[in-house]
Short mmCIF file of C-alpha atoms in Angstrom, two decimals:
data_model
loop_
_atom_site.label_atom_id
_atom_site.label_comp_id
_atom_site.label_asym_id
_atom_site.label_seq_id
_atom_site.Cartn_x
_atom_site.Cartn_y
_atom_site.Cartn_z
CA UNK A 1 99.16 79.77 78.01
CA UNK A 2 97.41 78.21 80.95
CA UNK A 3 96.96 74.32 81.37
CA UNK A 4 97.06 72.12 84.25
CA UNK A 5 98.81 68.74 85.11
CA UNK A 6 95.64 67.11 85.23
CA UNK A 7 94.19 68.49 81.69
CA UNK A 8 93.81 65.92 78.89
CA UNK A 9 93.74 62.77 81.49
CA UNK A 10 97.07 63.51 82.81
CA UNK A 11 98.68 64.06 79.12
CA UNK A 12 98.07 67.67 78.64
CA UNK A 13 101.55 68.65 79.59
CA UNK A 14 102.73 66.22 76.89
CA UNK A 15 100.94 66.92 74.16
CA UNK A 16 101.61 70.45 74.31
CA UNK A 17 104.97 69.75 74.08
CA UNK A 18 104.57 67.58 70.90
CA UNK A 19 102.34 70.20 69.59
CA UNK A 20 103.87 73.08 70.48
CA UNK A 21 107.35 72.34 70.37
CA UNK A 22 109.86 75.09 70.31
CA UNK A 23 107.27 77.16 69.98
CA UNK A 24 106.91 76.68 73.68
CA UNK A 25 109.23 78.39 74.80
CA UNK A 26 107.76 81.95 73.06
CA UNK A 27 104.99 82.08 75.67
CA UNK A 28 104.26 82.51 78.91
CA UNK A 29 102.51 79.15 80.33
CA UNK A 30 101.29 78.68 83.52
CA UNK A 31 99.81 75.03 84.86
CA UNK A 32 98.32 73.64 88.26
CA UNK A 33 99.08 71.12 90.49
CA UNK A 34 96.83 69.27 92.93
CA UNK A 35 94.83 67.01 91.29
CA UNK A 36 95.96 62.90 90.50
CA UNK A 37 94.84 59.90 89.29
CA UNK A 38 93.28 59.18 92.78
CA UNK A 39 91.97 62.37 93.34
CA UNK A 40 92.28 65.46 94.93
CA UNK A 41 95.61 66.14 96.99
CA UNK A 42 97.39 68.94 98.61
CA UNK A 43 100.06 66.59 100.47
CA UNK A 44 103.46 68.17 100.04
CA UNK A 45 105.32 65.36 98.42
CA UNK A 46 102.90 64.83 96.06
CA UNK A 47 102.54 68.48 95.33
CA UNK A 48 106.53 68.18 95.11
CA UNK A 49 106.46 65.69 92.74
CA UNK A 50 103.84 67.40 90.12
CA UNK A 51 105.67 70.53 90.26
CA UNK A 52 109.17 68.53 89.14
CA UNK A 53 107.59 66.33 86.64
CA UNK A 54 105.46 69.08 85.03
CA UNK A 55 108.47 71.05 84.58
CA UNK A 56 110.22 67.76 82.84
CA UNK A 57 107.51 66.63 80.63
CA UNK A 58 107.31 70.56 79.59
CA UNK A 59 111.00 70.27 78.69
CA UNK A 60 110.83 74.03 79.99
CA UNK A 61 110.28 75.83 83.26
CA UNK A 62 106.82 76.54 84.68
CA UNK A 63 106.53 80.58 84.55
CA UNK A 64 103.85 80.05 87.35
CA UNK A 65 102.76 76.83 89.24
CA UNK A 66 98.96 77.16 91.00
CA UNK A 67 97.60 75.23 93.60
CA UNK A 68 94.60 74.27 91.88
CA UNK A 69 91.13 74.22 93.47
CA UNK A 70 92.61 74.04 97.24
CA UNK A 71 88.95 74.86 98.15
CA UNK A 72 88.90 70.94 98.48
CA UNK A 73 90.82 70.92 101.84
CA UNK A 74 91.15 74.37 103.13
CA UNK A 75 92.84 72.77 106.25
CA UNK A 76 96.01 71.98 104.27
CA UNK A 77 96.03 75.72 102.86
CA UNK A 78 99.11 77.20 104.44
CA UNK A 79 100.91 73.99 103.97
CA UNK A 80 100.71 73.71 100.14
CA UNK A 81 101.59 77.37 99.77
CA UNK A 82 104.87 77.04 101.98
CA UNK A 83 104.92 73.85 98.92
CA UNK A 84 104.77 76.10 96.24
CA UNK A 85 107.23 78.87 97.18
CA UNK A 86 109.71 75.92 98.54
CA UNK A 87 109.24 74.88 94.58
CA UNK A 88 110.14 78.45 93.24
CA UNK A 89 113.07 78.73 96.00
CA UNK A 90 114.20 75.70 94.19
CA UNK A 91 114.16 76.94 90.38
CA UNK A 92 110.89 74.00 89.52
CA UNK A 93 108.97 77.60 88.80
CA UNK A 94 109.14 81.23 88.61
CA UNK A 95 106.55 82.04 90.34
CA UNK A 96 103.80 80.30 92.16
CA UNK A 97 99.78 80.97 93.34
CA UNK A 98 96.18 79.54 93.44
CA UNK A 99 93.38 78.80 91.11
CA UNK A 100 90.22 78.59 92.67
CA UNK A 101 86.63 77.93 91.72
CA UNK A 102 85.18 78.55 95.00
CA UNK A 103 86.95 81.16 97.29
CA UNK A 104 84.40 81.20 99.77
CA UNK A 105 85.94 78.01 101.98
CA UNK A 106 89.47 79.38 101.99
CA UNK A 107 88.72 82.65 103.47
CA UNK A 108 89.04 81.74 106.77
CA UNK A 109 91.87 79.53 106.14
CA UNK A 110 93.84 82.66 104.67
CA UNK A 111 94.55 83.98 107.75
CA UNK A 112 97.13 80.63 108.26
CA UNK A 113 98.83 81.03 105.06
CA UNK A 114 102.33 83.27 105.55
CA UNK A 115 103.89 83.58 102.05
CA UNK A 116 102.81 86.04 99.61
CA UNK A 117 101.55 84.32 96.52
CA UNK A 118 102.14 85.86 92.76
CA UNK A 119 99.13 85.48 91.72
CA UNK A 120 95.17 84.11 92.64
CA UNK A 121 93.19 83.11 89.58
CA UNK A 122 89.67 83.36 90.58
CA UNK A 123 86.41 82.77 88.36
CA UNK A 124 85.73 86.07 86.30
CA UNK A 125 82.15 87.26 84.25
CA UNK A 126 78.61 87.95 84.18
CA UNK A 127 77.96 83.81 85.20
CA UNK A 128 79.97 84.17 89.51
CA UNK A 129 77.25 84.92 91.52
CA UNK A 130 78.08 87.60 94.52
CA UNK A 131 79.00 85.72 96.88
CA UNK A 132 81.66 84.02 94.92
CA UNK A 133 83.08 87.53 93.42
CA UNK A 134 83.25 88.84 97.45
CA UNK A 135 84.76 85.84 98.71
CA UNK A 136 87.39 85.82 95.90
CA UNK A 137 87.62 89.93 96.54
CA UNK A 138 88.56 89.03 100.36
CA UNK A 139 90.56 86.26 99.88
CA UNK A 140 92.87 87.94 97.06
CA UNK A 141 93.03 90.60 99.53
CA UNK A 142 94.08 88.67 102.59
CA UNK A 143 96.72 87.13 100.77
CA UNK A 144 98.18 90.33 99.48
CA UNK A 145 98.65 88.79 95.93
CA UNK A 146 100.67 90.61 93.63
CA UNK A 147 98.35 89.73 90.49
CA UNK A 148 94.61 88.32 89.86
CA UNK A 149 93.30 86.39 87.12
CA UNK A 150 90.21 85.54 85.89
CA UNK A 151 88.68 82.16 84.20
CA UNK A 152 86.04 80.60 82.82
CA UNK A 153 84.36 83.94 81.65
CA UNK A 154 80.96 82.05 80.27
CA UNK A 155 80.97 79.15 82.77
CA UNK A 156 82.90 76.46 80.59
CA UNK A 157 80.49 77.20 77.57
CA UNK A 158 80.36 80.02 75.55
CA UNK A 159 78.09 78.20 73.18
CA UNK A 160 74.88 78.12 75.90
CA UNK A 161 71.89 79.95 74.94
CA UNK A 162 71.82 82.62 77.49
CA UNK A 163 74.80 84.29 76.18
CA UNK A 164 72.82 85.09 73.46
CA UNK A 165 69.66 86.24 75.30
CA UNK A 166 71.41 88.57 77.32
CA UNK A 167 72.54 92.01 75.99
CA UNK A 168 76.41 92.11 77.18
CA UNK A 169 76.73 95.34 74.98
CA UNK A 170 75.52 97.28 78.06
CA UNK A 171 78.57 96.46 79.83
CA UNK A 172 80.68 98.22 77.49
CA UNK A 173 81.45 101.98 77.48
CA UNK A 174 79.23 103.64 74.39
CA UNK A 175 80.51 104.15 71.13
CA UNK A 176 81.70 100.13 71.08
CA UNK A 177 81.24 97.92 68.56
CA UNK A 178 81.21 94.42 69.69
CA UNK A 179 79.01 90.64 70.02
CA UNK A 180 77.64 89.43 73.00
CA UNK A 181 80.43 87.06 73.45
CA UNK A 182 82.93 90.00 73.28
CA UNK A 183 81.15 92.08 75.72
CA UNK A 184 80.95 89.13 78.00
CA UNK A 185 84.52 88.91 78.09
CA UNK A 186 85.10 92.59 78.30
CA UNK A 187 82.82 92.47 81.23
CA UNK A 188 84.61 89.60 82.87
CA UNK A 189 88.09 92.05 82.84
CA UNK A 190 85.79 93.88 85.53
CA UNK A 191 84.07 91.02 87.39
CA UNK A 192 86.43 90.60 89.50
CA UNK A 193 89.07 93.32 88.55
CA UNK A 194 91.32 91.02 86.96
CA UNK A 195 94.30 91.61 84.41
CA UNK A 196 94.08 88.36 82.70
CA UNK A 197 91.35 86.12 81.73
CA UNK A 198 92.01 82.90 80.23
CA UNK A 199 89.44 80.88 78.00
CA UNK A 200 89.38 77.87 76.07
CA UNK A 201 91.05 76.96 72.58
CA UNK A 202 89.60 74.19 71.48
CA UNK A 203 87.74 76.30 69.30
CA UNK A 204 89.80 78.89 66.84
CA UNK A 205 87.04 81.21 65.74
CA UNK A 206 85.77 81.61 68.83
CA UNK A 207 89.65 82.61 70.13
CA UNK A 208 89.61 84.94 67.54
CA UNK A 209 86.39 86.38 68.58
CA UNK A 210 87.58 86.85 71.86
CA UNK A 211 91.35 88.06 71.13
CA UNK A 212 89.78 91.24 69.11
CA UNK A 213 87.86 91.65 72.77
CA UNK A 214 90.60 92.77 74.69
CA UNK A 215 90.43 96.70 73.02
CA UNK A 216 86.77 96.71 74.61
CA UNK A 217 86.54 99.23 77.62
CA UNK A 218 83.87 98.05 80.07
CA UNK A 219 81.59 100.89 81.45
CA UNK A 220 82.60 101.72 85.36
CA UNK A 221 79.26 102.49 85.97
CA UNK A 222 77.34 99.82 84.84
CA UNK A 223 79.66 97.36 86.04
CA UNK A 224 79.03 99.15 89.53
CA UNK A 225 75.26 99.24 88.88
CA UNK A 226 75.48 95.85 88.19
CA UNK A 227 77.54 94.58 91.55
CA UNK A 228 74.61 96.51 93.32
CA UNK A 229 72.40 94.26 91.75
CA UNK A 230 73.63 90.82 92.47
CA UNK A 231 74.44 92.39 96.48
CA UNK A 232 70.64 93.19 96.59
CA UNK A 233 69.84 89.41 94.86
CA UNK A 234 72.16 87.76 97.27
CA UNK A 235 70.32 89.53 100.34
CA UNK A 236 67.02 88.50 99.01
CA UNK A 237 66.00 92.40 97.21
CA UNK A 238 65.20 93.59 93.64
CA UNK A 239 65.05 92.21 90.33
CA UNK A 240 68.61 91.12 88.46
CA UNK A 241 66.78 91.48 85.05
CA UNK A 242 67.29 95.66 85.48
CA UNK A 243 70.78 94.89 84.80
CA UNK A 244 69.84 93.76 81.32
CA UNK A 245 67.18 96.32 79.89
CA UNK A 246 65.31 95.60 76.96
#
């Protein structure tokens, strides 16, 4: 279960509490800190402080605690990670890493950071354009994360026409049954190779949709065919809509 101390206008943390209640404590949830009432922040204290009060308004430990979207000041990188593992050091998580929507600016700024984060979540699916699946690639890579996970599979809306324009069943090794939506998330396992992918719940059908997704075996080649594809796009060569025949 992945939230965020900023989800819900700063009451997300709460609410799943009320809602949840002991159930809580039967999954696995994972939240971000780095984001206020002010804005965007990666200053230590404050970091310090969101860790500790997520943790006490969950009435539970964090499993993991990600710096979320440090893309906004790559300078302060290495700082907030020595932050995060402090926090685990300290029992206010289990484990710690970073959520980012846009890799590409904290490349560079990888080569500062000296703790090993648990885990990178990254954006995952058939929406991250090249660039943004390299940079996240590199960056994972630079860290020497133990884990990656993926988000926002369909861009924040699953519901947008072009998810049903585009034949996702390709994706998917052949003998499959599955919808688009499926397929699209099977895809997104792939795009980057990730071993999570979290998506939205606001919605319970479309949960279920996606929950019977995770049997789907995307197809190694196509996936491959299809990287090929966006490297060409991003340099300026071919046609993306090969990727989708018919």
């Amino acid at each position: 279960m992945d939230t965020a101390f900023n989800y819900d206008r700063f009451a997300g943390h709460q609410v799943l509490r009320r809602v949840a209640g002991p159930l809580l404590d039967e999954f696995e949830v994972s939240t971000k800190v780095g984001y206020f009432p002010d804005g965007h922040s990666l200053d230590p204290v404050r970091l310090n402080q969101a860790v500790a009060e997520s943790a006490d308004t969950l009435g539970r430990t964090p499993d993991t605690v990600l710096l979320h979207n440090p893309e906004h000041d790559p300078d302060r990188l290495a700082d907030a990670c020595e932050t995060l593992a402090a926090c685990v050091r300290r029992g206010l998580c289990r484990a710690w890493g970073i959520a980012t929507w846009d890799p590409r600016p904290l490349v560079h700024a990888a080569a500062e950071v000296k703790v090993r984060p648990d885990v990178v979540m990254v954006r995952a699916g058939l929406s991250v354009s090249e660039p943004v699946l390299y940079a996240g690639e590199q960056f994972t890579t630079m860290l020497g994360a133990d884990d990656v996970w993926g988000m926002a599979p369909f861009a924040g809306n699953p519901s947008d026409p072009v998810w049903s324009k585009v034949d996702a069943t390709v994706f998917l090794q052949p003998g499959q049954q599955a919808t688009a939506v499926q397929a699209g998330l099977a895809a997104a396992f792939a795009l980057p190779a990730v071993s999570r992918v979290a998506v939205g719940t606001s919605c319970p059908g479309h949960l279920d949709e996606l929950a019977a997704a995770v049997r789907l075996v995307p197809s190694t080649q196509m996936i491959g065919e299809y990287r090929e594809l966006l490297r060409a796009r991003a340099h300026g060569k071919g046609d993306l809509r090969a990727a989708h025949p018919g």
